[in-house]
CSV table of C-alpha atoms and ligand atoms in Angstrom, one decimal:
chain,number,residue,atom,x,y,z
A,26,MET,CA,-17.5,-8.5,-24.0
A,27,LYS,CA,-19.7,-5.7,-22.9
A,28,LEU,CA,-20.4,-5.1,-19.2
A,29,LEU,CA,-23.1,-2.8,-17.9
A,30,ILE,CA,-22.9,-1.7,-14.3
A,31,ARG,CA,-26.3,-0.4,-13.3
A,32,GLN,CA,-27.3,2.2,-10.7
A,33,GLY,CA,-24.1,2.4,-8.8
A,34,ARG,CA,-23.1,5.5,-6.8
A,35,LEU,CA,-20.1,6.8,-8.6
A,36,VAL,CA,-17.2,8.3,-6.6
A,37,ASP,CA,-14.6,10.1,-8.7
A,38,PRO,CA,-12.1,12.2,-6.7
A,39,VAL,CA,-10.7,13.8,-9.8
A,40,GLY,CA,-13.2,14.6,-12.4
A,41,GLY,CA,-16.1,15.1,-10.1
A,42,ILE,CA,-18.5,12.6,-11.8
A,43,GLY,CA,-20.9,11.8,-9.0
A,44,GLY,CA,-24.4,10.4,-8.3
A,45,VAL,CA,-26.2,7.3,-9.2
A,46,LEU,CA,-25.3,6.4,-12.7
A,47,ASP,CA,-24.7,3.5,-15.2
A,48,ILE,CA,-21.4,2.5,-16.7
A,49,LEU,CA,-21.0,0.7,-19.9
A,50,ILE,CA,-17.7,-1.1,-20.5
A,51,GLU,CA,-16.6,-2.1,-24.0
A,52,ASP,CA,-13.3,-3.6,-25.1
A,53,GLY,CA,-11.8,-3.1,-21.6
A,54,LYS,CA,-12.5,0.6,-21.5
A,55,VAL,CA,-15.2,2.8,-19.9
A,56,ALA,CA,-17.3,3.6,-23.0
A,57,VAL,CA,-20.3,5.4,-21.6
A,58,ILE,CA,-21.3,6.9,-18.2
A,59,GLY,CA,-24.9,8.0,-18.0
A,60,SER,CA,-28.4,7.5,-16.7
A,61,ASP,CA,-30.4,4.6,-17.8
A,62,ILE,CA,-28.1,3.1,-20.4
A,63,ARG,CA,-29.7,0.4,-22.5
A,64,GLU,CA,-27.4,-2.2,-24.1
A,65,PRO,CA,-29.2,-5.6,-24.5
A,66,SER,CA,-26.0,-7.5,-25.4
A,67,ALA,CA,-24.1,-6.5,-22.2
A,68,ARG,CA,-23.7,-8.6,-19.1
A,69,VAL,CA,-25.4,-6.6,-16.3
A,70,ILE,CA,-24.2,-6.1,-12.8
A,71,ASP,CA,-26.8,-4.6,-10.5
A,72,ALA,CA,-24.9,-2.1,-8.4
A,73,SER,CA,-27.9,-0.4,-6.7
A,74,GLY,CA,-27.1,0.6,-3.2
A,75,LEU,CA,-23.4,0.1,-3.9
A,76,THR,CA,-20.5,2.5,-4.5
A,77,VAL,CA,-18.4,2.3,-7.7
A,78,CYS,CA,-15.0,3.8,-8.1
A,79,ALA,CA,-11.7,3.3,-9.9
A,80,GLY,CA,-9.9,0.1,-8.9
A,81,LEU,CA,-7.7,0.6,-5.8
A,82,VAL,CA,-4.0,0.9,-6.3
A,83,ASP,CA,-1.7,-0.3,-3.5
A,84,MET,CA,1.8,1.2,-4.0
A,85,HIS,CA,3.5,-1.0,-1.3
A,86,VAL,CA,3.1,-4.8,-1.0
A,87,HIS,CA,5.5,-7.7,-0.5
A,88,LEU,CA,4.6,-10.7,-2.6
A,89,ARG,CA,7.6,-12.8,-1.5
A,90,GLU,CA,8.3,-14.5,-4.8
A,91,PRO,CA,11.0,-15.4,-5.8
A,92,GLY,CA,12.5,-17.0,-2.8
A,93,PHE,CA,9.9,-17.1,-0.1
A,94,GLU,CA,6.9,-18.8,-1.7
A,95,TYR,CA,6.0,-20.4,1.6
A,96,LYS,CA,4.8,-17.0,2.7
A,97,GLU,CA,3.1,-15.8,-0.4
A,98,THR,CA,3.4,-16.1,-4.2
A,99,ILE,CA,2.8,-13.5,-6.9
A,100,ALA,CA,-0.3,-15.4,-7.9
A,101,SER,CA,-1.8,-15.7,-4.3
A,102,GLY,CA,-0.9,-12.1,-3.6
A,103,ALA,CA,-2.5,-10.8,-6.9
A,104,ARG,CA,-5.7,-12.7,-6.1
A,105,ALA,CA,-5.8,-11.4,-2.5
A,106,ALA,CA,-5.4,-7.9,-4.0
A,107,ALA,CA,-8.4,-8.5,-6.2
A,108,ALA,CA,-10.4,-9.7,-3.3
A,109,GLY,CA,-9.5,-6.4,-1.5
A,110,GLY,CA,-10.7,-4.3,-4.4
A,111,PHE,CA,-7.3,-3.6,-5.8
A,112,THR,CA,-6.7,-3.7,-9.5
A,113,ALA,CA,-3.0,-2.9,-9.2
A,114,VAL,CA,-0.3,-3.4,-6.6
A,115,ALA,CA,3.3,-2.4,-6.7
A,116,CYS,CA,5.6,-5.0,-5.2
A,117,MET,CA,8.8,-4.4,-3.3
A,118,PRO,CA,12.0,-6.0,-4.5
A,119,ASN,CA,13.2,-7.5,-1.2
A,120,THR,CA,12.9,-11.1,-2.5
A,121,ARG,CA,15.6,-13.8,-3.0
A,122,PRO,CA,17.1,-12.9,-5.4
A,123,THR,CA,16.5,-9.2,-5.0
A,124,ILE,CA,14.7,-7.6,-8.0
A,125,ASP,CA,17.7,-5.5,-9.2
A,126,THR,CA,18.0,-6.6,-12.8
A,127,PRO,CA,15.8,-6.3,-15.9
A,128,GLU,CA,15.4,-10.1,-15.8
A,129,GLY,CA,14.1,-10.0,-12.3
A,130,VAL,CA,11.6,-7.3,-13.3
A,131,SER,CA,10.5,-9.4,-16.3
A,132,PHE,CA,10.1,-12.5,-14.0
A,133,VAL,CA,7.6,-10.6,-11.8
A,134,LYS,CA,5.7,-9.3,-14.7
A,135,GLU,CA,5.5,-12.8,-16.3
A,136,ARG,CA,4.3,-14.4,-13.1
A,137,ALA,CA,1.7,-11.7,-12.6
A,138,ALA,CA,0.3,-12.1,-16.0
A,139,LEU,CA,-0.6,-15.7,-15.2
A,140,ALA,CA,-2.1,-14.9,-11.8
A,141,GLY,CA,-5.6,-13.9,-12.8
A,142,GLY,CA,-5.7,-11.2,-10.1
A,143,ALA,CA,-4.7,-7.6,-9.9
A,144,GLN,CA,-2.0,-6.1,-12.0
A,145,VAL,CA,1.4,-6.3,-10.4
A,146,TRP,CA,3.8,-3.4,-11.0
A,147,PRO,CA,7.4,-4.3,-10.0
A,148,ILE,CA,9.5,-1.9,-7.9
A,149,ALA,CA,13.2,-2.4,-8.5
A,150,ALA,CA,15.9,-2.1,-5.8
A,151,VAL,CA,17.8,1.1,-5.3
A,152,SER,CA,21.1,-0.7,-4.7
A,153,LYS,CA,22.6,-4.0,-5.9
A,154,GLY,CA,21.3,-6.8,-3.7
A,155,GLN,CA,19.9,-4.1,-1.4
A,156,ARG,CA,23.3,-3.9,0.1
A,157,GLY,CA,23.5,-0.1,0.0
A,158,GLN,CA,26.8,0.0,-1.8
A,159,GLU,CA,26.3,0.2,-5.5
A,160,VAL,CA,23.5,1.7,-7.5
A,161,ASN,CA,21.6,-0.4,-10.1
A,162,ASP,CA,21.1,0.4,-13.8
A,163,TYR,CA,17.9,2.4,-13.5
A,164,GLU,CA,17.6,3.0,-17.2
A,165,ALA,CA,17.5,-0.8,-17.9
A,166,LEU,CA,15.2,-1.4,-15.0
A,167,LYS,CA,12.7,1.2,-16.2
A,168,ALA,CA,12.9,-0.2,-19.7
A,169,ALA,CA,12.0,-3.6,-18.3
A,170,GLY,CA,9.0,-2.2,-16.6
A,171,ALA,CA,10.0,-1.1,-13.1
A,172,VAL,CA,7.7,1.6,-11.9
A,173,ALA,CA,9.8,3.0,-9.0
A,174,LEU,CA,12.9,2.3,-6.9
A,175,SER,CA,13.1,1.2,-3.3
A,176,ASP,CA,15.3,-0.7,-0.9
A,177,ASP,CA,12.3,-1.2,1.5
A,178,GLY,CA,13.0,-4.1,3.8
A,179,VAL,CA,16.7,-3.2,4.0
A,180,PRO,CA,16.6,0.7,4.1
A,181,VAL,CA,19.4,2.6,2.6
A,182,GLN,CA,21.7,3.8,5.4
A,183,ASN,CA,24.4,5.2,3.2
A,184,ALA,CA,23.5,8.8,2.5
A,185,ASN,CA,26.1,9.2,-0.2
A,186,LEU,CA,24.6,6.2,-2.2
A,187,LEU,CA,21.1,7.5,-1.7
A,188,ARG,CA,22.2,10.9,-3.0
A,189,ASP,CA,23.7,9.3,-6.1
A,190,ALA,CA,20.6,7.1,-6.5
A,191,MET,CA,18.3,10.1,-6.4
A,192,ILE,CA,20.2,12.0,-9.0
A,193,LEU,CA,20.1,9.0,-11.4
A,194,ALA,CA,16.5,8.2,-10.6
A,195,HIS,CA,15.5,11.8,-11.3
A,196,ARG,CA,17.2,11.5,-14.7
A,197,GLN,CA,15.1,8.4,-15.5
A,198,GLY,CA,11.8,9.9,-14.1
A,199,LEU,CA,11.6,7.3,-11.4
A,200,THR,CA,10.4,8.0,-7.8
A,201,VAL,CA,12.5,6.7,-4.9
A,202,LEU,CA,10.4,5.1,-2.2
A,203,SER,CA,12.2,5.3,1.2
A,204,HIS,CA,11.7,3.1,4.3
A,205,CYS,CA,13.0,5.6,6.9
A,206,GLU,CA,14.5,4.0,10.0
A,207,ASP,CA,18.1,4.4,11.2
A,208,ALA,CA,19.4,0.8,11.4
A,209,ASP,CA,21.7,1.3,14.4
A,210,MET,CA,18.9,2.8,16.4
A,211,VAL,CA,16.3,0.2,15.6
A,212,GLN,CA,18.5,-3.0,15.2
A,213,ASN,CA,16.1,-5.9,15.3
A,214,PHE,CA,13.9,-4.5,18.0
A,215,ALA,CA,10.3,-5.5,18.1
A,216,VAL,CA,8.2,-2.6,19.3
A,217,ASN,CA,8.1,1.2,19.7
A,218,GLU,CA,10.5,2.6,22.2
A,219,GLY,CA,8.3,3.9,25.0
A,220,ARG,CA,5.7,2.9,27.6
A,221,VAL,CA,5.2,-0.6,26.1
A,222,SER,CA,8.9,-1.4,25.6
A,223,ARG,CA,9.5,-0.4,29.2
A,224,GLN,CA,6.6,-2.5,30.4
A,225,LEU,CA,7.9,-5.5,28.5
A,226,ARG,CA,11.5,-4.7,29.5
A,227,ILE,CA,12.7,-5.0,25.9
A,228,PRO,CA,14.6,-2.4,23.8
A,229,GLY,CA,12.4,-0.4,21.4
A,230,ARG,CA,12.6,1.4,18.0
A,231,PRO,CA,12.5,5.1,18.8
A,232,ALA,CA,10.4,7.6,16.8
A,233,ILE,CA,13.5,9.6,16.2
A,234,ALA,CA,15.0,6.7,14.2
A,235,GLU,CA,12.3,7.3,11.6
A,236,GLU,CA,12.2,11.1,11.8
A,237,LEU,CA,16.0,11.5,11.3
A,238,GLN,CA,15.8,9.6,8.1
A,239,VAL,CA,12.7,11.4,6.9
A,240,MET,CA,14.6,14.6,7.5
A,241,ARG,CA,17.7,13.3,5.8
A,242,ASP,CA,15.8,12.0,2.7
A,243,ALA,CA,13.7,15.2,2.4
A,244,MET,CA,16.9,17.3,2.4
A,245,LEU,CA,18.4,15.0,-0.3
A,246,ALA,CA,15.2,15.4,-2.3
A,247,GLU,CA,15.4,19.2,-1.9
A,248,GLU,CA,19.1,19.2,-3.0
A,249,THR,CA,18.8,16.8,-5.9
A,250,GLY,CA,15.3,17.7,-7.2
A,251,ALA,CA,14.4,14.0,-7.3
A,252,ALA,CA,10.9,12.8,-6.5
A,253,LEU,CA,11.0,11.1,-3.0
A,254,HIS,CA,8.2,9.1,-1.5
A,255,ILE,CA,8.3,8.2,2.2
A,256,CYS,CA,6.9,4.8,2.9
A,257,HIS,CA,4.6,3.9,5.8
A,258,ILE,CA,5.0,7.1,7.8
A,259,SER,CA,4.1,6.4,11.5
A,260,THR,CA,5.0,9.4,13.7
A,261,ALA,CA,3.4,12.8,14.1
A,262,LYS,CA,6.8,14.5,13.7
A,263,SER,CA,7.5,12.6,10.4
A,264,VAL,CA,4.2,14.1,9.1
A,265,ALA,CA,5.3,17.5,10.3
A,266,ILE,CA,8.6,17.2,8.5
A,267,VAL,CA,6.9,16.2,5.2
A,268,ARG,CA,4.4,19.0,5.6
A,269,ARG,CA,7.3,21.5,6.0
A,270,PHE,CA,9.2,20.3,2.9
A,271,LYS,CA,6.0,20.2,0.8
A,272,ARG,CA,5.4,23.9,1.7
A,273,LYS,CA,8.8,24.6,0.3
A,274,GLY,CA,7.9,23.0,-3.0
A,275,VAL,CA,10.1,19.9,-2.6
A,276,ALA,CA,9.0,16.9,-4.6
A,277,ILE,CA,8.1,14.8,-1.6
A,278,THR,CA,5.1,12.5,-1.0
A,279,CYS,CA,4.3,10.0,1.6
A,280,GLU,CA,2.0,7.1,2.5
A,281,THR,CA,0.7,5.6,5.7
A,282,CYS,CA,-1.1,2.2,6.3
A,283,PRO,CA,-4.3,1.4,8.1
A,284,GLN,CA,-2.4,-0.1,11.0
A,285,TYR,CA,-0.9,3.3,11.8
A,286,PHE,CA,-4.3,5.1,12.1
A,287,THR,CA,-6.1,2.2,13.7
A,288,PHE,CA,-3.8,0.8,16.4
A,289,THR,CA,-1.4,2.1,19.0
A,290,GLU,CA,1.6,0.4,20.6
A,291,ASP,CA,-0.8,-1.1,23.1
A,292,GLU,CA,-1.9,-3.6,20.5
A,293,VAL,CA,1.4,-5.4,21.1
A,294,LEU,CA,0.2,-6.2,24.6
A,295,ARG,CA,-3.0,-7.7,23.3
A,296,GLN,CA,-1.7,-9.4,20.1
A,297,GLY,CA,2.0,-10.0,20.6
A,298,ALA,CA,3.9,-10.8,17.4
A,299,LEU,CA,0.8,-10.2,15.2
A,300,ALA,CA,1.1,-6.5,16.1
A,301,ARG,CA,4.9,-6.5,15.3
A,302,VAL,CA,5.6,-4.3,12.3
A,303,ASN,CA,8.3,-1.9,11.0
A,304,PRO,CA,8.1,0.9,11.7
A,305,PRO,CA,6.3,-0.1,14.9
A,306,LEU,CA,2.8,0.9,16.1
A,307,ARG,CA,3.2,4.1,18.0
A,308,THR,CA,1.5,6.3,20.6
A,309,PRO,CA,-2.0,7.9,20.5
A,310,ALA,CA,-0.4,11.3,19.8
A,311,ASP,CA,1.2,9.7,16.7
A,312,VAL,CA,-2.1,8.3,15.5
A,313,ASP,CA,-3.6,11.8,15.9
A,314,GLY,CA,-0.7,13.2,13.8
A,315,ILE,CA,-1.3,10.6,11.1
A,316,LEU,CA,-5.0,11.5,11.0
A,317,GLU,CA,-4.2,15.2,10.8
A,318,GLY,CA,-1.8,14.5,7.9
A,319,LEU,CA,-4.4,12.4,6.1
A,320,LYS,CA,-7.0,15.1,6.5
A,321,ASP,CA,-4.9,18.1,5.4
A,322,GLY,CA,-3.4,16.2,2.5
A,323,THR,CA,0.2,15.9,3.8
A,324,ILE,CA,-0.2,12.2,3.5
A,325,ASP,CA,-0.8,11.4,-0.1
A,326,ALA,CA,-1.5,7.7,-0.2
A,327,ILE,CA,-2.9,4.8,1.9
A,328,ALA,CA,-0.9,1.7,1.2
A,329,THR,CA,-0.9,-1.7,3.0
A,330,ASP,CA,2.7,-2.7,3.3
A,331,HIS,CA,1.1,-6.2,2.9
A,332,ALA,CA,3.8,-8.4,4.5
A,333,PRO,CA,2.9,-12.1,4.6
A,334,HIS,CA,4.6,-14.5,7.0
A,335,SER,CA,3.9,-18.1,7.8
A,336,ALA,CA,1.9,-19.1,10.9
A,337,GLU,CA,4.9,-20.8,12.3
A,338,GLU,CA,7.0,-17.6,12.0
A,339,LYS,CA,4.4,-15.4,13.6
A,340,ALA,CA,3.9,-18.0,16.4
A,341,ARG,CA,7.4,-17.3,17.7
A,342,PRO,CA,8.0,-15.1,20.7
A,343,LEU,CA,7.5,-11.3,20.1
A,344,THR,CA,11.3,-10.6,20.0
A,345,GLU,CA,12.0,-13.4,17.6
A,346,ALA,CA,9.1,-13.3,15.1
A,347,PRO,CA,9.5,-11.4,11.8
A,348,SER,CA,8.0,-8.0,11.4
A,349,GLY,CA,5.0,-7.2,9.2
A,350,MET,CA,1.3,-7.8,8.7
A,351,ILE,CA,-0.9,-8.5,5.8
A,352,GLY,CA,-3.4,-5.9,4.6
A,353,LEU,CA,-4.7,-6.4,1.1
A,354,GLU,CA,-8.1,-7.9,2.1
A,355,THR,CA,-8.8,-5.5,5.0
A,356,ALA,CA,-7.4,-2.2,3.8
A,357,LEU,CA,-10.5,-0.7,2.2
A,358,ALA,CA,-12.7,-1.7,5.2
A,359,ALA,CA,-10.2,-0.7,7.8
A,360,SER,CA,-9.8,2.7,6.1
A,361,LEU,CA,-13.6,3.3,5.9
A,362,THR,CA,-14.0,2.1,9.5
A,363,ALA,CA,-11.4,4.4,10.9
A,364,LEU,CA,-11.8,7.4,8.6
A,365,TYR,CA,-15.1,7.5,6.8
A,366,HIS,CA,-17.7,6.1,9.3
A,367,PRO,CA,-16.5,8.4,12.2
A,368,GLY,CA,-16.8,11.3,9.8
A,369,ALA,CA,-13.2,12.2,9.7
A,370,MET,CA,-12.8,12.1,5.9
A,371,SER,CA,-15.1,11.9,2.9
A,372,LEU,CA,-15.3,8.8,0.8
A,373,SER,CA,-13.8,10.7,-2.1
A,374,ASP,CA,-10.8,11.9,-0.1
A,375,ILE,CA,-10.1,8.4,1.2
A,376,LEU,CA,-10.5,6.9,-2.3
A,377,ARG,CA,-8.2,9.5,-3.9
A,378,ARG,CA,-5.5,8.3,-1.6
A,379,MET,CA,-6.1,4.7,-2.6
A,380,THR,CA,-6.4,5.2,-6.4
A,381,VAL,CA,-5.3,8.1,-8.5
A,382,THR,CA,-2.6,9.6,-6.2
A,383,PRO,CA,-0.6,6.4,-5.7
A,384,ALA,CA,-0.9,5.8,-9.5
A,385,CYS,CA,0.5,9.3,-10.1
A,386,ILE,CA,3.4,8.8,-7.7
A,387,LEU,CA,4.3,5.6,-9.6
A,388,ARG,CA,3.9,7.5,-12.9
A,389,MET,CA,1.2,5.3,-14.2
A,390,PRO,CA,-0.8,8.0,-16.0
A,391,GLY,CA,-4.5,7.3,-16.5
A,392,LYS,CA,-4.5,4.6,-13.9
A,393,GLY,CA,-6.7,5.0,-10.8
A,394,ARG,CA,-9.1,7.1,-12.8
A,395,LEU,CA,-12.8,6.5,-13.6
A,396,ALA,CA,-13.6,8.5,-16.7
A,397,ILE,CA,-14.9,7.9,-20.2
A,398,GLY,CA,-12.1,6.3,-22.2
A,399,SER,CA,-10.1,5.1,-19.2
A,400,ASP,CA,-9.2,1.5,-18.6
A,401,ALA,CA,-12.2,-0.3,-17.1
A,402,ASP,CA,-10.4,-1.0,-13.7
A,403,LEU,CA,-13.2,-0.7,-11.1
A,404,VAL,CA,-14.2,-1.7,-7.6
A,405,ILE,CA,-17.8,-2.1,-6.6
A,406,PHE,CA,-18.4,-2.1,-2.8
A,407,ASP,CA,-20.9,-1.6,0.0
A,408,PRO,CA,-19.4,1.1,2.2
A,409,ASP,CA,-21.8,0.3,5.1
A,410,GLU,CA,-21.9,-3.5,5.2
A,411,ALA,CA,-20.4,-4.8,8.5
A,412,TRP,CA,-18.4,-8.0,8.5
A,413,THR,CA,-16.1,-9.8,10.9
A,414,VAL,CA,-12.5,-10.4,9.6
A,415,ASP,CA,-11.9,-14.2,9.3
A,416,PRO,CA,-8.4,-14.8,8.0
A,417,GLU,CA,-9.4,-18.4,7.1
A,418,ARG,CA,-11.4,-16.9,4.2
A,419,PHE,CA,-8.5,-14.8,2.8
A,420,LEU,CA,-7.1,-15.6,-0.6
A,421,SER,CA,-3.7,-14.6,0.6
A,422,GLN,CA,-1.6,-17.5,1.7
A,423,ALA,CA,-0.9,-15.7,4.9
A,424,ARG,CA,-3.0,-15.1,8.0
A,425,ASN,CA,-1.0,-12.6,9.9
A,426,THR,CA,-3.4,-9.8,10.4
A,427,PRO,CA,-4.1,-7.8,13.6
A,428,PHE,CA,-7.6,-7.3,12.3
A,429,ALA,CA,-8.6,-10.9,12.8
A,430,GLY,CA,-11.9,-11.2,14.7
A,431,LYS,CA,-12.6,-7.4,14.4
A,432,GLN,CA,-15.7,-6.0,12.9
A,433,LEU,CA,-15.1,-3.7,10.0
A,434,LYS,CA,-17.5,-1.8,7.7
A,435,GLY,CA,-17.1,-1.8,4.0
A,436,LYS,CA,-17.4,-4.9,1.8
A,437,VAL,CA,-16.0,-5.5,-1.7
A,438,LYS,CA,-18.5,-7.0,-4.1
A,439,TYR,CA,-16.7,-7.0,-7.4
A,440,THR,CA,-13.3,-6.1,-8.7
A,441,ILE,CA,-13.0,-5.5,-12.5
A,442,LEU,CA,-9.7,-5.2,-14.4
A,443,GLY,CA,-9.8,-4.1,-18.0
A,444,GLY,CA,-13.5,-5.0,-18.2
A,445,GLU,CA,-12.9,-8.5,-16.8
A,446,ILE,CA,-14.3,-9.6,-13.4
A,447,ILE,CA,-11.3,-10.6,-11.4
A,448,TYR,CA,-13.1,-10.9,-8.1
A,449,LYS,CA,-16.8,-11.5,-7.1
A,450,GLU,CA,-17.9,-11.8,-3.6
A,451,GLU,CA,-19.1,-15.3,-2.8
A,452,ALA,CA,-22.9,-15.4,-2.2
B,17,LIG,ZN1,9.1,-0.9,4.9
């Protein structure tokens, strides 16, 4: 099937193709980019007034299957991703069972192939059962299709194991993705340690719990030479540590999520458990540090940490509810609203962090790119259209978003994967 996207404004953070152009897609690939392409046999999408770029890549989601299908399934998550403009998501292995075997990786891939949504790239666990005691067989996991390694959800506390893991991951050419929080310091606490935890008279998760492990992991990356990626960075000091190690030439990258540059810890006072997330929402100074890190390139990627929970779970009291928020269907708009519309960052710089850079960190060459010959994975969106977030309209099974009822700017119109339309906005 041929598809002709007409008159869209192309944004390409890498190759610099820009302006209002047509794109002809043939056999799942971008065949021609040019002005006024004529191809009578093609299905036409009128993209005038809209922006076209490479499909978004989310390097950090939780799809909950196997084991927690009441929260989300691979199918519902993949379709929610498509609705958010994502053509690929990398899913964390903290399921039941943990994804720590080639069979587990294959299971995720098989489910994803049936979903009819975004591609799903499995991340395998660093340690067996995410217990932090024994490394997995990374060679076999990679051969089965794992794109990276992480114990996100149950962060590695054992520095010796992490060191071994990095050496072995480096040999296999796999990046280790690290959720940095010291378990003893954060326990199961619900909020940032600070003004809000004091006001609520509950213990909090201190910033230093994150920063200590960012420092520890960065030093291990320096020593082992392994590629390290810090997940959902949330404090100004964490950003500063990553900046320092990058300057030294250490192979370290990091991501943040829209919640960390949109909200402060005060959101917990307004929204309770809906604003509970690990690491927690922090202070205004931390939000400033995150924005600075995004602007100067210290923060490489914007991910969602999409973490679905049931309504019943999130209705529990703040200290008993599970942590996490969904983000696939709001990430683009939330990023444009917080970063692009106020003039803090260009569209191209934002999209780079949501397409090509996460694909590179996950070693998926050619993905996240819009160029002649590349896979026809695209998103078409209106960066200026305002809409009010209504979780009842989400394709995700879950509703736990702190953006509910908020007005955001930026609306996905079409998501195209390998030349097939996997999402089209309802008229
Ligand atoms: Zn995490």
